[in-house]
Amino acid sequence: MNRTKQFYDLTMKYRKGLNEINDKYDAELAKIDKYRGSAGYDKDRDSIEHRRKDAIAAFQNERLTAFLTIIDEMRKTAKSRTMTAPTSEELALLQALKMRDNIGKDELEQASRTLRNCPVGLSILDEIAKKNDVMGVRFGAESTDSILNHINSLEESAKRLCALDRCDSRQEMLLRRNIHGADYDPQALYSFAVDRDFISENDALTFMGGVTDLDSFRDAVNTEEVWHYDNA
């Protein structure tokens, strides 16, 4: 399992786990509802809500720790790739391109496919493109800075997700629709990007991290040796 898949799986498990907690305590409240108005009702209701709050807080902390561990490993891997020197073959290609008097966009894009997994090489290729006044080159891979920005966005989204007390709250959905109404709640809009039932890993990376080049991002943050969160 790779880190992007782990992130997606943990996102879905958070939603599932949070819903299970709320379902449990909603059921307990339903059981005592017939005693509403009696002397002990308020005390029992408050006890249930207190236990719900404690259970959710513990769950949120546990899952956020798991998210941050995955994200930290993503960040370390992305940064380490920046320091990887080009191979002898990649270096020979770059030297040959630098010696050329003229070079076209198609040749640069073809070279970028060869250098896809070499951030240093792509940076040099970008310099060659600028030197030759070649604009609009699609390098087929995102820069390290762009990758790190996506990781930062995933971290922020994970924190937003782990701050939710409920997923798919009907009240919150209604508040989103009433964005121009008097009862509009900014917090409802704030959680919109993360309170989603994502249909795939790609969907989660796009909405939570703003990732556009999915293959490039996966190449930058995934390795064969991965961290496992067996109890997520």
Short mmCIF file of C-alpha atoms in Angstrom, two decimals:
data_model
loop_
_atom_site.label_atom_id
_atom_site.label_comp_id
_atom_site.label_asym_id
_atom_site.label_seq_id
_atom_site.Cartn_x
_atom_site.Cartn_y
_atom_site.Cartn_z
CA MET A 1 0.00 0.00 0.00
CA ASN A 2 1.32 3.47 -0.85
CA ARG A 3 0.98 6.68 1.12
CA THR A 4 -1.59 8.31 -1.14
CA LYS A 5 -3.76 5.21 -0.84
CA GLN A 6 -3.23 5.21 2.93
CA PHE A 7 -4.36 8.85 3.07
CA TYR A 8 -7.52 8.05 1.12
CA ASP A 9 -8.28 4.95 3.20
CA LEU A 10 -7.82 6.88 6.44
CA THR A 11 -10.13 9.61 5.15
CA MET A 12 -12.91 7.11 4.51
CA LYS A 13 -12.29 5.29 7.79
CA TYR A 14 -12.57 8.58 9.64
CA ARG A 15 -15.99 9.22 8.15
CA LYS A 16 -17.11 5.66 8.88
CA GLY A 17 -15.78 5.68 12.44
CA LEU A 18 -17.26 9.08 13.27
CA ASN A 19 -20.65 8.03 11.95
CA GLU A 20 -20.50 4.84 14.03
CA ILE A 21 -19.81 6.83 17.19
CA ASN A 22 -22.70 9.19 16.54
CA ASP A 23 -25.03 6.34 15.61
CA LYS A 24 -24.23 4.65 18.91
CA TYR A 25 -25.04 7.68 21.05
CA ASP A 26 -27.99 8.72 18.91
CA ALA A 27 -29.45 5.27 19.59
CA GLU A 28 -28.91 5.73 23.33
CA LEU A 29 -30.72 9.07 23.19
CA ALA A 30 -33.58 7.48 21.27
CA LYS A 31 -33.99 4.86 24.00
CA ILE A 32 -34.53 7.45 26.72
CA ASP A 33 -36.64 9.79 24.60
CA LYS A 34 -39.84 8.23 25.96
CA TYR A 35 -38.81 9.52 29.38
CA ARG A 36 -38.48 13.11 28.17
CA GLY A 37 -39.83 15.47 30.80
CA SER A 38 -39.22 13.09 33.69
CA ALA A 39 -36.98 13.93 36.64
CA GLY A 40 -33.98 11.92 35.47
CA TYR A 41 -34.18 12.59 31.73
CA ASP A 42 -31.94 15.66 31.59
CA LYS A 43 -29.27 13.98 33.68
CA ASP A 44 -29.26 10.86 31.50
CA ARG A 45 -29.21 12.93 28.31
CA ASP A 46 -26.29 15.03 29.54
CA SER A 47 -24.40 11.88 30.51
CA ILE A 48 -24.84 10.42 27.03
CA GLU A 49 -23.72 13.63 25.35
CA HIS A 50 -20.70 13.86 27.65
CA ARG A 51 -19.65 10.32 26.74
CA ARG A 52 -20.22 11.10 23.06
CA LYS A 53 -18.01 14.17 23.31
CA ASP A 54 -15.21 12.22 25.01
CA ALA A 55 -15.40 9.39 22.47
CA ILE A 56 -15.28 11.79 19.52
CA ALA A 57 -12.35 13.75 20.99
CA ALA A 58 -10.32 10.57 21.51
CA PHE A 59 -11.17 9.37 18.01
CA GLN A 60 -10.23 12.72 16.45
CA ASN A 61 -6.86 12.83 18.21
CA GLU A 62 -6.03 9.25 17.23
CA ARG A 63 -6.91 9.75 13.59
CA LEU A 64 -5.19 13.14 13.30
CA THR A 65 -1.98 11.58 14.62
CA ALA A 66 -2.27 8.91 11.93
CA PHE A 67 -2.87 11.51 9.21
CA LEU A 68 0.11 13.60 10.29
CA THR A 69 2.38 10.55 10.30
CA ILE A 70 1.47 9.77 6.70
CA ILE A 71 1.85 13.42 5.67
CA ASP A 72 5.23 13.70 7.38
CA GLU A 73 6.47 10.67 5.43
CA MET A 74 5.15 12.20 2.20
CA ARG A 75 7.03 15.41 2.91
CA LYS A 76 10.29 13.63 3.76
CA THR A 77 10.15 11.58 0.56
CA ALA A 78 9.38 14.60 -1.62
CA LYS A 79 12.28 16.57 -0.11
CA SER A 80 14.73 13.69 -0.44
CA ARG A 81 13.99 13.44 -4.16
CA THR A 82 15.16 17.03 -4.58
CA MET A 83 18.63 16.08 -3.37
CA THR A 84 18.97 13.07 -5.68
CA ALA A 85 21.59 13.76 -8.35
CA PRO A 86 20.91 12.85 -12.00
CA THR A 87 22.17 9.46 -13.16
CA SER A 88 25.04 9.34 -15.65
CA GLU A 89 22.55 8.82 -18.49
CA GLU A 90 20.38 11.73 -17.35
CA LEU A 91 23.43 13.94 -16.91
CA ALA A 92 24.64 13.08 -20.42
CA LEU A 93 21.23 14.03 -21.83
CA LEU A 94 21.26 17.37 -20.01
CA GLN A 95 24.79 18.17 -21.15
CA ALA A 96 23.87 17.38 -24.74
CA LEU A 97 20.84 19.66 -24.56
CA LYS A 98 22.84 22.50 -23.02
CA MET A 99 25.33 22.35 -25.89
CA ARG A 100 22.61 22.77 -28.50
CA ASP A 101 22.30 26.17 -30.17
CA ASN A 102 18.61 25.69 -30.81
CA ILE A 103 16.10 23.36 -29.25
CA GLY A 104 12.37 23.04 -29.72
CA LYS A 105 9.42 22.49 -27.43
CA ASP A 106 8.83 18.91 -28.57
CA GLU A 107 12.42 17.93 -27.81
CA LEU A 108 12.24 19.47 -24.35
CA GLU A 109 9.00 17.68 -23.56
CA GLN A 110 10.46 14.40 -24.77
CA ALA A 111 13.50 14.96 -22.54
CA SER A 112 11.21 15.74 -19.59
CA ARG A 113 9.65 12.30 -19.87
CA THR A 114 13.10 10.77 -19.50
CA LEU A 115 13.83 13.04 -16.53
CA ARG A 116 10.41 12.62 -14.93
CA ASN A 117 11.79 11.12 -11.72
CA CYS A 118 14.71 13.54 -11.43
CA PRO A 119 13.66 16.88 -9.87
CA VAL A 120 17.17 18.30 -10.27
CA GLY A 121 17.15 17.37 -13.95
CA LEU A 122 13.74 18.96 -14.48
CA SER A 123 14.98 22.18 -12.90
CA ILE A 124 17.95 22.24 -15.29
CA LEU A 125 15.61 21.48 -18.18
CA ASP A 126 13.49 24.45 -17.16
CA GLU A 127 16.59 26.67 -17.28
CA ILE A 128 17.40 25.35 -20.77
CA ALA A 129 13.86 26.16 -21.92
CA LYS A 130 14.12 29.71 -20.59
CA LYS A 131 17.55 30.19 -22.17
CA ASN A 132 16.11 29.19 -25.55
CA ASP A 133 12.96 31.30 -25.06
CA VAL A 134 10.78 28.21 -25.34
CA MET A 135 7.46 28.87 -23.63
CA GLY A 136 4.61 26.61 -22.57
CA VAL A 137 6.67 23.46 -22.13
CA ARG A 138 4.78 20.65 -20.36
CA PHE A 139 7.39 18.86 -18.29
CA GLY A 140 5.09 15.99 -17.33
CA ALA A 141 5.95 16.33 -13.64
CA GLU A 142 5.37 18.95 -10.97
CA SER A 143 8.19 20.79 -9.25
CA THR A 144 9.16 19.91 -5.71
CA ASP A 145 7.76 23.22 -4.44
CA SER A 146 4.42 22.43 -6.04
CA ILE A 147 4.42 18.93 -4.54
CA LEU A 148 5.15 20.35 -1.08
CA ASN A 149 2.32 22.86 -1.46
CA HIS A 150 -0.07 20.00 -2.20
CA ILE A 151 1.18 18.15 0.87
CA ASN A 152 0.58 21.27 2.97
CA SER A 153 -2.97 21.40 1.61
CA LEU A 154 -3.53 17.75 2.50
CA GLU A 155 -2.35 18.47 6.03
CA GLU A 156 -4.71 21.42 6.39
CA SER A 157 -7.60 19.36 5.02
CA ALA A 158 -6.82 16.48 7.39
CA LYS A 159 -6.97 18.91 10.31
CA ARG A 160 -10.32 20.22 9.07
CA LEU A 161 -11.64 16.69 8.68
CA CYS A 162 -10.52 15.68 12.16
CA ALA A 163 -12.28 18.73 13.62
CA LEU A 164 -15.68 17.54 12.36
CA ASP A 165 -18.02 16.23 15.06
CA ARG A 166 -20.33 14.80 12.42
CA CYS A 167 -20.10 13.90 8.75
CA ASP A 168 -22.93 14.62 6.34
CA SER A 169 -24.77 16.61 8.98
CA ARG A 170 -28.19 17.58 7.61
CA GLN A 171 -28.07 20.83 9.53
CA GLU A 172 -24.66 21.68 8.11
CA MET A 173 -25.76 20.80 4.58
CA LEU A 174 -28.72 23.15 5.00
CA LEU A 175 -26.46 25.94 6.23
CA ARG A 176 -24.29 25.52 3.14
CA ARG A 177 -27.31 25.97 0.90
CA ASN A 178 -28.30 29.07 2.84
CA ILE A 179 -24.97 30.79 2.29
CA HIS A 180 -26.74 34.07 1.52
CA GLY A 181 -29.27 33.69 4.31
CA ALA A 182 -29.34 35.16 7.79
CA ASP A 183 -28.47 31.79 9.35
CA TYR A 184 -25.33 31.26 7.27
CA ASP A 185 -22.54 29.62 9.27
CA PRO A 186 -18.99 30.15 7.89
CA GLN A 187 -17.84 26.93 9.58
CA ALA A 188 -20.21 24.95 7.38
CA LEU A 189 -18.56 26.27 4.23
CA TYR A 190 -15.12 25.81 5.80
CA SER A 191 -15.66 22.07 6.07
CA PHE A 192 -17.25 21.69 2.63
CA ALA A 193 -14.11 20.46 0.86
CA VAL A 194 -13.46 17.70 3.38
CA ASP A 195 -16.97 16.61 4.42
CA ARG A 196 -17.41 14.56 1.28
CA ASP A 197 -17.93 10.90 0.52
CA PHE A 198 -14.94 10.61 -1.81
CA ILE A 199 -15.37 8.07 -4.58
CA SER A 200 -11.67 7.37 -5.17
CA GLU A 201 -8.11 8.15 -4.17
CA ASN A 202 -7.92 10.62 -7.06
CA ASP A 203 -11.06 12.37 -5.83
CA ALA A 204 -9.62 12.78 -2.32
CA LEU A 205 -6.24 14.06 -3.52
CA THR A 206 -7.90 16.56 -5.85
CA PHE A 207 -10.33 18.03 -3.34
CA MET A 208 -8.18 17.83 -0.21
CA GLY A 209 -4.80 18.63 -1.72
CA GLY A 210 -5.54 20.48 -4.94
CA VAL A 211 -3.49 17.86 -6.80
CA THR A 212 -3.76 18.20 -10.58
CA ASP A 213 -0.97 15.94 -11.85
CA LEU A 214 -1.88 12.80 -9.93
CA ASP A 215 0.82 10.55 -11.41
CA SER A 216 3.54 13.08 -10.70
CA PHE A 217 2.36 13.55 -7.12
CA ARG A 218 2.25 9.81 -6.47
CA ASP A 219 5.75 9.40 -7.89
CA ALA A 220 7.01 12.14 -5.57
CA VAL A 221 5.54 10.89 -2.28
CA ASN A 222 5.27 7.11 -2.56
CA THR A 223 8.02 4.57 -1.97
CA GLU A 224 8.17 0.80 -1.74
CA GLU A 225 8.84 1.02 2.00
CA VAL A 226 5.66 2.41 3.52
CA TRP A 227 4.28 3.12 6.95
CA HIS A 228 1.36 0.99 8.13
CA TYR A 229 -1.47 2.01 10.39
CA ASP A 230 -3.06 -1.39 11.00
CA ASN A 231 -5.69 -0.21 13.46
CA ALA A 232 -6.95 2.77 11.46
#
